Coordinates of C-alpha atoms in Angstrom, one line a residue:
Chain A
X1 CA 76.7 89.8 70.7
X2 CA 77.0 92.2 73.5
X3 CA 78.4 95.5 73.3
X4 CA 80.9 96.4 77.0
X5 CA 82.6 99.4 78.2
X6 CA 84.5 99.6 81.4
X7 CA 84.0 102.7 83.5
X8 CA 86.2 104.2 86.5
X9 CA 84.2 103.8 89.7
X10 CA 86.8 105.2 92.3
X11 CA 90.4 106.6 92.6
X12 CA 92.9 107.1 95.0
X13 CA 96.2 107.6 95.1
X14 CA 96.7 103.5 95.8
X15 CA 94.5 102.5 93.2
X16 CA 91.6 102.3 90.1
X17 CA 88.5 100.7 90.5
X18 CA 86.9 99.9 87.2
X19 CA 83.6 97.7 86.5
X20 CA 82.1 96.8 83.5
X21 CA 79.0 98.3 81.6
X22 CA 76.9 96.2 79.2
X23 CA 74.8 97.3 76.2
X24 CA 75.2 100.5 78.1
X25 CA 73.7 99.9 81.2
X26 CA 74.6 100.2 84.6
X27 CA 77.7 98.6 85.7
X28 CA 78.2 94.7 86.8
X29 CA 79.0 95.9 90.2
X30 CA 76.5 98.4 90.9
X31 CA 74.3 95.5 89.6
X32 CA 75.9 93.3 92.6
X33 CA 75.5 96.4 95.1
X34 CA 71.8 96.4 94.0
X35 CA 71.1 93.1 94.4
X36 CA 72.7 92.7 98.0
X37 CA 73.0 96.1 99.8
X38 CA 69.3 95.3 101.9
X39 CA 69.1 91.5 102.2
X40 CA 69.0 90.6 105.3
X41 CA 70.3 86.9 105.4
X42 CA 73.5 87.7 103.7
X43 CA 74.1 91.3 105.3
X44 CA 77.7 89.7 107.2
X45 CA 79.2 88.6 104.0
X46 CA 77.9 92.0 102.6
X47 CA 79.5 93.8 104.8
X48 CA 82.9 92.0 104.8
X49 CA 83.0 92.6 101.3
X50 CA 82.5 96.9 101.9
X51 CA 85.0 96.5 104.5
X52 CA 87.5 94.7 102.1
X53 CA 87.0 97.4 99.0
X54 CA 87.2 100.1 102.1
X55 CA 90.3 98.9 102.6
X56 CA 91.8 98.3 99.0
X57 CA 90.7 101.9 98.2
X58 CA 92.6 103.2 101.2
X59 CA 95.5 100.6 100.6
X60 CA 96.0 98.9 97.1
X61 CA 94.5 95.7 95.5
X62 CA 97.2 93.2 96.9
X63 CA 97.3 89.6 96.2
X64 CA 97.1 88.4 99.5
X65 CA 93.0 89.9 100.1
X66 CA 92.2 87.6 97.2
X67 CA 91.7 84.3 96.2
X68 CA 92.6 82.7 92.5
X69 CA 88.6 81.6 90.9
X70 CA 89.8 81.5 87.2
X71 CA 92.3 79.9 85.2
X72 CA 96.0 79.3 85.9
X73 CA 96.5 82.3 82.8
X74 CA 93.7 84.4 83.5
X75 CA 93.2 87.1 86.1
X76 CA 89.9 86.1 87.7
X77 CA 90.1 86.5 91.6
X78 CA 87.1 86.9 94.1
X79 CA 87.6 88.6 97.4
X80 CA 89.0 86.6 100.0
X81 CA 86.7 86.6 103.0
X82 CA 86.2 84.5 105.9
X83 CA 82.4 84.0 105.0
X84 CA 82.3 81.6 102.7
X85 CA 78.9 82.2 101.1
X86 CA 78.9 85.5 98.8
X87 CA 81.5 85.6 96.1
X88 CA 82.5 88.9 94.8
X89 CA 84.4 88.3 91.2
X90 CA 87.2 91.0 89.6
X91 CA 90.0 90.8 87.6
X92 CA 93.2 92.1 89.5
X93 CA 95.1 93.6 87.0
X94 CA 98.2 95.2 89.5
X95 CA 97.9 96.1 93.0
X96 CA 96.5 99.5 91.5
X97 CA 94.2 98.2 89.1
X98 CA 90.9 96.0 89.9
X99 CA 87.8 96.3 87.8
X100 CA 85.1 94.6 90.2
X101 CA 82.6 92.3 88.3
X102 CA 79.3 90.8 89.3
X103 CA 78.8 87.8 92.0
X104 CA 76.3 86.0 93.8
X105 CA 75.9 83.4 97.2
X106 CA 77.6 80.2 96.4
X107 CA 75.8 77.3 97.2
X108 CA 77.8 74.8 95.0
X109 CA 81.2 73.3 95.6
X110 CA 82.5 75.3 92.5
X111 CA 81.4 78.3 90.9
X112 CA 81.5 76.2 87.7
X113 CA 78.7 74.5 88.9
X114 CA 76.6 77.6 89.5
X115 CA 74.9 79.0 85.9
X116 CA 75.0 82.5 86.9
X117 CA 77.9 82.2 88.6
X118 CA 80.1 80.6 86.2
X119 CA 78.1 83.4 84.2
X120 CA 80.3 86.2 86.0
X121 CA 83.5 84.0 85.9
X122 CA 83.3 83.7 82.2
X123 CA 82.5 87.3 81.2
X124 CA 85.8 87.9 83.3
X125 CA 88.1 85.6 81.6
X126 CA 86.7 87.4 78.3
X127 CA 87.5 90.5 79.4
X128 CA 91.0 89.5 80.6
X129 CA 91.5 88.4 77.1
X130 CA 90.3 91.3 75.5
X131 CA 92.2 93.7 77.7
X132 CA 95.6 91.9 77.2
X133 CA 94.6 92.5 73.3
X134 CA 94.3 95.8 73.8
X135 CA 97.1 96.5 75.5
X136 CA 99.2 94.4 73.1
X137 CA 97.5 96.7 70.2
X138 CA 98.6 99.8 72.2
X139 CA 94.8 100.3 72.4
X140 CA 95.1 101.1 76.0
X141 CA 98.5 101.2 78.6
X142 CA 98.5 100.4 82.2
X143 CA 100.3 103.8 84.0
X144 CA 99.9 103.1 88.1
X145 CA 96.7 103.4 89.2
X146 CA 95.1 104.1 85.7
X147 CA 94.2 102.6 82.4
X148 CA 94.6 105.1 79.8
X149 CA 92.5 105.0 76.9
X150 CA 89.7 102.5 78.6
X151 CA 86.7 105.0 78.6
X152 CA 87.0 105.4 75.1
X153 CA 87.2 102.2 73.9
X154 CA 83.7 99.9 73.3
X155 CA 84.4 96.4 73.0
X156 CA 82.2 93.3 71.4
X157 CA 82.1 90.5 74.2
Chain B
X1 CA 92.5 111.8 97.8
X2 CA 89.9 109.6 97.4
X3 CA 87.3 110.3 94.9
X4 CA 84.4 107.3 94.4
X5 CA 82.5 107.8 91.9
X6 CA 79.6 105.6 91.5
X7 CA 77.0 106.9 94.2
X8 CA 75.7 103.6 96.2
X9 CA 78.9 102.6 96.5
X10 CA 79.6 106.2 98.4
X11 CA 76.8 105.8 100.1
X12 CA 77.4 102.0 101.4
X13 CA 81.1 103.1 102.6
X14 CA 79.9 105.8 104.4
X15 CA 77.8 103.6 106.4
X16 CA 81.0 101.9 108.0
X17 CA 81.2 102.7 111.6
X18 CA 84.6 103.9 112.9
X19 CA 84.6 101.0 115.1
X20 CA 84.4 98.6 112.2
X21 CA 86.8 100.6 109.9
X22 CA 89.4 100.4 113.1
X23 CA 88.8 96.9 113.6
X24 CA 89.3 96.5 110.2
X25 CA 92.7 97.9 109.9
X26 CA 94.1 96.3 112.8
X27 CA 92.8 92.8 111.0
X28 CA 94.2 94.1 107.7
X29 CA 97.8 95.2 109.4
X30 CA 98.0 91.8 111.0
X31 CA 97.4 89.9 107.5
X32 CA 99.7 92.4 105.9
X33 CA 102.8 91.9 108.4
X34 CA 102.3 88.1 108.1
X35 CA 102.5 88.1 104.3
X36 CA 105.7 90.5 104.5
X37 CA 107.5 87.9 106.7
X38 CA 106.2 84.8 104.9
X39 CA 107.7 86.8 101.3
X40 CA 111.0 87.6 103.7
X41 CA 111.4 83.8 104.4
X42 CA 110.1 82.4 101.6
X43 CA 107.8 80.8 102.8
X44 CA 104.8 79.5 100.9
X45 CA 100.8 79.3 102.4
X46 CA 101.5 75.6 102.0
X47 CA 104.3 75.6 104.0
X48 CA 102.5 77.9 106.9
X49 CA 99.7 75.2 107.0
X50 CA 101.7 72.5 107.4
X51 CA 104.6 74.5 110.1
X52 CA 101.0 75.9 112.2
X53 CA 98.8 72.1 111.6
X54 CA 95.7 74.4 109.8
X55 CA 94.5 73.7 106.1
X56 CA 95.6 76.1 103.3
X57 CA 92.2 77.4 103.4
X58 CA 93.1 79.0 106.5
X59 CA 96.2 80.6 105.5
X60 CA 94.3 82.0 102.9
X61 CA 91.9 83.6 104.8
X62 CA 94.0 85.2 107.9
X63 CA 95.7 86.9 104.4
X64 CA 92.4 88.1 103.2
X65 CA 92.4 91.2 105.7
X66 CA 88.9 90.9 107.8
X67 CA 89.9 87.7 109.7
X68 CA 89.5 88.6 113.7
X69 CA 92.3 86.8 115.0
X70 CA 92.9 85.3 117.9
X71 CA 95.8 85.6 120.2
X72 CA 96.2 82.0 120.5
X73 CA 96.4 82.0 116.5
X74 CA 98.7 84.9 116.5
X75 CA 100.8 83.3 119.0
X76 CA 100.9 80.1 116.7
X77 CA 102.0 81.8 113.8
X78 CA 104.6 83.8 115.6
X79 CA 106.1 80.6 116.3
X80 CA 105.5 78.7 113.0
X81 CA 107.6 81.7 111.2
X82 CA 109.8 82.3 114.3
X83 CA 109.6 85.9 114.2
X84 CA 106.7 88.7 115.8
X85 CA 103.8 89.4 114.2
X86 CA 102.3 91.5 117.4
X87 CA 104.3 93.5 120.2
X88 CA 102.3 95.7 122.8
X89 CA 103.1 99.2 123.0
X90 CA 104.6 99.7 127.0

């Protein structure tokens, strides 16, 4: 049992980035930034995803920049791209909410044939589930760009 | 007003050259005006792949935002939703 907390890691007036924090430690995307920010076989794809955050910061988290990597009831999206070899997992809430996940180069046909990848997908869909649950509770709301309530609240994933 | 708070990610956006970040939003602007015509017509990425002969795929990406389009694919689409996606200012 792991213990998750979601942190805000921008704002703007077009929308909340969120990512998640495990057994308090630093969060899935910063993991992801890590990881990727100096190799320098992947650096396009790296890129191309800055460029696309760059852009949802400045614009909103619309459906269009992403591509559906879950289930048909879930949330799950990954940045659409026109490389096709780093995945970048989140779960688009609104166009003003995304909380960013983890990802990693995909070198299999699905991400459900990738361990750690499917890894990342699955924690998602978890948290998709937990959030509705806390929303239906009254835990947390939704307001614009904002989840009220979500720093506060540990959850057991 | 933009406020990011985790610090590599500051750091990594600041690295963007203006060049990039312009070609970027022209990309993006492109995507965005061919999503508001395909909602407008109802008109489903399906349907674009089929009207312009590309794969789904495709339609997907020119609506992710960073794909550098052509003129020739501009054109295509122009004609596939029968309206402009691109005028030049005179």
């Amino acid at each position: 049992m792991r213990t998750a907390k979601i942190v805000s890691i921008s704002s703007s007036d077009q929308v909340g980035l969120y990512s998640i924090c495990f057994n308090n430690g630093e969060s899935e995307f910063r993991k992801f930034l890590k990881k990727f920010k100096d190799n320098a076989a992947l650096n396009k794809d790296y890129q191309s995803i800055l460029y696309a955050l760059d852009r949802i910061i400045a614009k909103g988290a619309f459906e269009r920049m992403f591509r559906y990597e879950g289930k048909m009831n879930d949330n799950v999206v990954a940045l659409s791209l026109d490389s096709r070899k780093l995945r970048l997992y989140c779960l688009r809430m609104s166009d003003q909410i995304l909380i960013v996940g983890n990802g990693g180069l995909k070198e299999t046909r699905t991400y459900d044939e990738d361990e750690e990848l499917s890894g990342y997908v699955m924690d998602l869909q978890k948290f998709d589930e937990l959030l509705k649950q806390a929303q239906e509770e009254g835990s947390i709301y939704i307001e614009q760009n904002m989840i009220t309530g979500i720093e506060e609240m540990t959850f057991r994933v | 007003m933009i406020e990011i708070y985790d610090d590599i990610l500051r750091e990594e956006l600041a690295k963007i050259p203006p060049l990039t970040r312009e070609t970027y939003f022209l990309t993006d602007s492109i995507a965005e005006r061919i999503d508001a015509v395909m909602k407008a017509k109802g008109i489903s990425k399906k349907q674009l792949a089929e009207l312009t002969h590309r794969r789904p795929s495709d339609v997907t990406r020119w609506l992710g935002g960073g794909h550098n389009f052509t003129c020739k694919t501009i054109a295509m689409i122009q004609l596939a939703l029968g309206e402009k996606i691109v005028e030049v200012a005179k």
